Short mmCIF file of C-alpha atoms in Angstrom, two decimals:
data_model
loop_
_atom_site.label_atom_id
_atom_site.label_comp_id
_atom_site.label_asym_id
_atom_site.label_seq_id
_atom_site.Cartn_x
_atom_site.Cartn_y
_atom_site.Cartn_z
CA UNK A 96 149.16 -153.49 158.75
CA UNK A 97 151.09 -150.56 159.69
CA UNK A 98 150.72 -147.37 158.50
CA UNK A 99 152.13 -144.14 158.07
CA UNK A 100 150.57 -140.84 158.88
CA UNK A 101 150.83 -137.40 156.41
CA UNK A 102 149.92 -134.86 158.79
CA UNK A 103 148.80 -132.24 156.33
CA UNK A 104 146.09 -135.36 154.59
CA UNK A 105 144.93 -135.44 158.07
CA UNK A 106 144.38 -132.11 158.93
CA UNK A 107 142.50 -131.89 155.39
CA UNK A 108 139.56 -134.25 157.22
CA UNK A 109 138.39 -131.59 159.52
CA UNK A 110 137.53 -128.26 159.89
CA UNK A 111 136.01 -127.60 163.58
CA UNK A 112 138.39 -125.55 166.33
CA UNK A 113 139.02 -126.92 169.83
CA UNK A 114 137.81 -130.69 168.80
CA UNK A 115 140.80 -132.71 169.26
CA UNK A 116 140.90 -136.07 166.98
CA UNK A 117 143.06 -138.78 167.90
CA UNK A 118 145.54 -139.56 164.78
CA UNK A 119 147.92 -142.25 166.69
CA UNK A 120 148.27 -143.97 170.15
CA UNK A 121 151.63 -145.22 171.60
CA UNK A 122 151.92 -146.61 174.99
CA UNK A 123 149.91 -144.64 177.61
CA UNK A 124 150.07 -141.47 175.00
CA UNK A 125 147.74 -139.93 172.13
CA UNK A 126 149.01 -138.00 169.48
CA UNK A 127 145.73 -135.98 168.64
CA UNK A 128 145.45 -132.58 165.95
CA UNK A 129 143.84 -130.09 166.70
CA UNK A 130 142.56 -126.54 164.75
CA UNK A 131 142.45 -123.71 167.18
CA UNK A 132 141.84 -120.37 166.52
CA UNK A 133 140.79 -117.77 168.77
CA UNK A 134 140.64 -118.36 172.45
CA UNK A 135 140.47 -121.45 174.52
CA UNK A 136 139.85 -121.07 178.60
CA UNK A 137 142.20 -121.27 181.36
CA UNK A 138 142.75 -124.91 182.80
CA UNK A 139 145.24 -126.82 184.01
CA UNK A 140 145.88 -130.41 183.86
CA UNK A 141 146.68 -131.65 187.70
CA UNK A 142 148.17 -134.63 187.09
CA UNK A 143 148.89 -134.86 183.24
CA UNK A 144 151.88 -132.96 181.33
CA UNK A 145 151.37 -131.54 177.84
CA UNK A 146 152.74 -131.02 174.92
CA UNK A 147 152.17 -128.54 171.60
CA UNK A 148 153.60 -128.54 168.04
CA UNK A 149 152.87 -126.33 165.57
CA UNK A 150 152.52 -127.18 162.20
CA UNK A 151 151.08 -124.48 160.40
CA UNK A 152 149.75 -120.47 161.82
CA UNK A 153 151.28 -119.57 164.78
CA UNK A 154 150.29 -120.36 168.68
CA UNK A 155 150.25 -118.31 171.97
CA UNK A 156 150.12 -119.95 175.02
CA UNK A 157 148.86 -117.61 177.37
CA UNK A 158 150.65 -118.44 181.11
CA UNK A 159 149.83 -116.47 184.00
CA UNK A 160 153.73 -115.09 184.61
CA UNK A 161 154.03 -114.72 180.56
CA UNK A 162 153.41 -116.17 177.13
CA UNK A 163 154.92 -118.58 175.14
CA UNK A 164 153.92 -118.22 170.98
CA UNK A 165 155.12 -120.91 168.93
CA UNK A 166 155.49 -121.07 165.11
CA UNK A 167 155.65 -124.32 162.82
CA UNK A 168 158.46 -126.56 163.94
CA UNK A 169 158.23 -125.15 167.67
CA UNK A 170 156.78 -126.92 170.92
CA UNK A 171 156.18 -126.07 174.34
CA UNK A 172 155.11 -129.04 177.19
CA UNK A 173 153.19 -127.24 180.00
CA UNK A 174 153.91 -129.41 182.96
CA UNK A 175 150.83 -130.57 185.41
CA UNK A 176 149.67 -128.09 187.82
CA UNK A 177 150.68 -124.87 185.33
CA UNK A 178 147.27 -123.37 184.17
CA UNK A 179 147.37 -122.41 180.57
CA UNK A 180 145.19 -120.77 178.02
CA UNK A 181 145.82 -121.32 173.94
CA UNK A 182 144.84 -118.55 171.64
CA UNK A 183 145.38 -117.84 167.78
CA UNK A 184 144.73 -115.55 165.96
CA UNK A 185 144.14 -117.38 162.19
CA UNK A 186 143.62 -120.97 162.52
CA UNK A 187 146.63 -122.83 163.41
CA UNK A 188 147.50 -127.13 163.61
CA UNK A 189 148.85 -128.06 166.13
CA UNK A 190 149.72 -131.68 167.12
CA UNK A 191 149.61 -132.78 170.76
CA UNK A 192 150.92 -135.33 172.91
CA UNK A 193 148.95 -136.37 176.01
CA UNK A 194 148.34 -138.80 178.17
CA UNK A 195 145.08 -141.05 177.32
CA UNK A 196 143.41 -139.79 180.51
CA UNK A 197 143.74 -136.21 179.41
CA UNK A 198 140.67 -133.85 178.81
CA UNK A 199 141.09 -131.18 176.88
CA UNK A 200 139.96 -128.17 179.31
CA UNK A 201 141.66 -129.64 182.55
CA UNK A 202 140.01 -129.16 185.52
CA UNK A 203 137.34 -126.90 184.20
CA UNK A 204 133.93 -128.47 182.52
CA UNK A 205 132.14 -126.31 180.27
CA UNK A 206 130.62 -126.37 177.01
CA UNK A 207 134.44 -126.65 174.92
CA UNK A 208 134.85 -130.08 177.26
CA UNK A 209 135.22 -132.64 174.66
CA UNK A 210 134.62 -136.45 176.24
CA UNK A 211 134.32 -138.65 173.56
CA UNK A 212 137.44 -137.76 170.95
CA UNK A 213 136.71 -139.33 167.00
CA UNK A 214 139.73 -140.24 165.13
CA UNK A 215 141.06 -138.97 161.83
CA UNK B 1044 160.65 -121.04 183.33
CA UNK B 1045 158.57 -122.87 180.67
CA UNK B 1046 160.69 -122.19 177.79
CA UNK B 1047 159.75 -123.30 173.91
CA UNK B 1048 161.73 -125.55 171.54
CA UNK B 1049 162.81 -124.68 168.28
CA UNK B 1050 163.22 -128.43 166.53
CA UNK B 1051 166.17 -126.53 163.66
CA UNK B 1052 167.92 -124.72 166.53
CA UNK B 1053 168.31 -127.97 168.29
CA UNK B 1054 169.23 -130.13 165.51
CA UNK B 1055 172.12 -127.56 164.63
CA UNK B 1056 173.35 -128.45 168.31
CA UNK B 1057 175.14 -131.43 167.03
CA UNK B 1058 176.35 -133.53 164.33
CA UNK B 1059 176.50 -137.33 164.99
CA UNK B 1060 173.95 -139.70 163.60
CA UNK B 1061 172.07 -142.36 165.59
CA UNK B 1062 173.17 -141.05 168.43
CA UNK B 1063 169.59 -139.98 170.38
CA UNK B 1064 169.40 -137.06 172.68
CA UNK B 1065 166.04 -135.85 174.63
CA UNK B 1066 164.96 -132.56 173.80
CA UNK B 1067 162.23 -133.23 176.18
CA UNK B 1068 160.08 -135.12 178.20
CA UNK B 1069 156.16 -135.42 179.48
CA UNK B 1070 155.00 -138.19 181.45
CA UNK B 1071 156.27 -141.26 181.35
CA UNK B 1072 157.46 -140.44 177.44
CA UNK B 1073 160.83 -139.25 175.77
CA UNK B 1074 160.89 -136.30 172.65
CA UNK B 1075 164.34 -137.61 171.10
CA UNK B 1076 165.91 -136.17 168.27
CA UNK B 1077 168.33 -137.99 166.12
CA UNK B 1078 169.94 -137.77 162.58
CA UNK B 1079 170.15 -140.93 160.61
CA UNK B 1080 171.96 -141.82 157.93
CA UNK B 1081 172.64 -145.32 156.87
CA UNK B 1082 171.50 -148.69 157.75
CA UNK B 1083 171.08 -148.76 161.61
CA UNK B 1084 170.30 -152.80 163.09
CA UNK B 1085 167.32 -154.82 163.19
CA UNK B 1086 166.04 -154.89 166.80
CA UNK B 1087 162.40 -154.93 168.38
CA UNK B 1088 160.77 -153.44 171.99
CA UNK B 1089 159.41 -156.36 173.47
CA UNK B 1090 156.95 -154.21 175.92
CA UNK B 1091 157.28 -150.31 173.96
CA UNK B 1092 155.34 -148.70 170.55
CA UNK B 1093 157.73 -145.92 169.16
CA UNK B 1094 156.99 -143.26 167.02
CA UNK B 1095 159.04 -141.90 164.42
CA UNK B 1096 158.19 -138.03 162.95
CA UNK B 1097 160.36 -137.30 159.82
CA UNK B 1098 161.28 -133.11 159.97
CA UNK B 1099 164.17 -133.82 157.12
CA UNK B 1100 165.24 -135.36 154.33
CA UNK B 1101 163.89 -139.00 153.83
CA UNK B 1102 163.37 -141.99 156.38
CA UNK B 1103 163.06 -145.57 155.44
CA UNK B 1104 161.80 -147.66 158.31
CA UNK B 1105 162.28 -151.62 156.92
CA UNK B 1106 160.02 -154.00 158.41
CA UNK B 1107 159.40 -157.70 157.37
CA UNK B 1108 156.67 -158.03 155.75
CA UNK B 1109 157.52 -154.16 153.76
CA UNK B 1110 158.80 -151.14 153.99
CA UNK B 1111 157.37 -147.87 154.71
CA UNK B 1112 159.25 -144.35 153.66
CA UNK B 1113 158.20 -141.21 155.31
CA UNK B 1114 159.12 -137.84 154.31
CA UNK B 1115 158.65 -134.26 156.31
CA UNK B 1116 155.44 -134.19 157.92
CA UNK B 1117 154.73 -137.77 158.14
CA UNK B 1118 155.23 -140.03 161.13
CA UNK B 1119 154.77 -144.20 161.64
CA UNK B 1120 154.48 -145.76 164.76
CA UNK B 1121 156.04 -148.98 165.52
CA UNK B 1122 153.75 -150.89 168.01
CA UNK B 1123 155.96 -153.62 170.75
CA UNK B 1124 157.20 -156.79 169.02
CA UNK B 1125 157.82 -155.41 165.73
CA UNK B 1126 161.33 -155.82 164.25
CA UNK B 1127 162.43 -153.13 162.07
CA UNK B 1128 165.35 -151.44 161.03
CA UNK B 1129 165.83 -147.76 160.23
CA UNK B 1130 167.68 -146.55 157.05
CA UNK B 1131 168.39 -142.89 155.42
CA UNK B 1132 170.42 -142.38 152.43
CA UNK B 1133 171.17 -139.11 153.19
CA UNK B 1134 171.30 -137.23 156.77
CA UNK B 1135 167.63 -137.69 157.51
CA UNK B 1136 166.33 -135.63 160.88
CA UNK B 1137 163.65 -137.65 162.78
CA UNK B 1138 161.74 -136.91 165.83
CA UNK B 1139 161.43 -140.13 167.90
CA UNK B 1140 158.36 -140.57 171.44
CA UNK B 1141 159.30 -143.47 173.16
CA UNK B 1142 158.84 -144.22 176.81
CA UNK B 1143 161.41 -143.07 179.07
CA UNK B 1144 162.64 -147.11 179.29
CA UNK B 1145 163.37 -147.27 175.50
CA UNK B 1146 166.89 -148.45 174.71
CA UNK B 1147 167.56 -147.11 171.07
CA UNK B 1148 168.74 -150.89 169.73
CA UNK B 1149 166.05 -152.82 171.62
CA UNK B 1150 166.55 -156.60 172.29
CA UNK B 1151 169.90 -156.05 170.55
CA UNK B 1152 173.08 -154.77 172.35
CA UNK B 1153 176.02 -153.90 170.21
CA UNK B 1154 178.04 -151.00 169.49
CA UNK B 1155 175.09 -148.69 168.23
CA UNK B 1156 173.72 -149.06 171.64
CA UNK B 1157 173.41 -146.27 173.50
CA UNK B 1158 172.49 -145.90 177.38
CA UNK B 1159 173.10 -142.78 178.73
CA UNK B 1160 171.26 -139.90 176.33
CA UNK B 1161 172.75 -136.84 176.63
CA UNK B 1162 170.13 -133.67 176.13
CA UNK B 1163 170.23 -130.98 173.48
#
């Protein structure tokens, strides 16, 4: 049975920053929502491009020659190899698009590294 | 130069519907934007799920055994195999992820198909 997905119903299921939950899979990609809101840590993904959407607050993505901020209806994809750091200042959605291999801090392994991703 | 993308800017770029262009890519995967309106043709992907993200006005995607409508903020993905057949009654703005092999009409080539996506 197929189903849609209403973004904002999702978003209602959770309330923890920086834990990425899966809400769709399509070919080697996730589509995963995440809350963020103050700072993440620099990382980079080596072999993996990324992509962020806002959908509600407003995003910076810190780069190390400039940043990017986004509002709702605005992405950026940070290509492999560019290190990157997400901040917000009031908790902001944001929907992602990533390869199925991707971990969410890159090549760095700390206490935010999140392994096992739940679905919503 | 990693530079953002404003979905309304883009979809003020041009006018014609079910016409596809990339507004950018990540991995193996296409971010298309297109602008339906009417009844487009019953096709499948034999070997590629697509995603379809409604940003405006109303989407009907038909399928056989139902149909699903999405409005802003809601998305459907169509896994391989599945016929369907997209419909808007008025000029509907969707945000399509397919892989970079995805031909818009699938296993059916007629004058809707189109091969060489421009960008926007």
């Amino acid at each position: 049975m197929i189903q849609k997905v209403n973004l904002s119903e999702k978003f209602g299921r959770f309330r923890e920053v920086y834990q990425p939950k899966i809400a769709g899979e399509l070919n080697d990609t996730y589509l995963k929502l995440v809350k963020i809101k103050g700072e993440f840590v620099w990382h980079q993904h080596e072999q993996e491009d990324e992509l962020f959407w806002v959908v509600q607050g407003r995003l910076q993505i810190k780069l190390r020659d400039g940043d990017i901020w986004l509002e709702p209806g605005e992405f950026v994809i940070i290509p492999r190899g560019v290190e990157h750091c997400p901040f917000a200042e009031e908790e902001t959605h944001v929907v992602l698009l990533e390869s199925k291999t991707t971990l969410n801090t890159g090549d760095v392994h700390n206490d935010r590294t999140v392994t096992n991703l739940d679905r919503v």
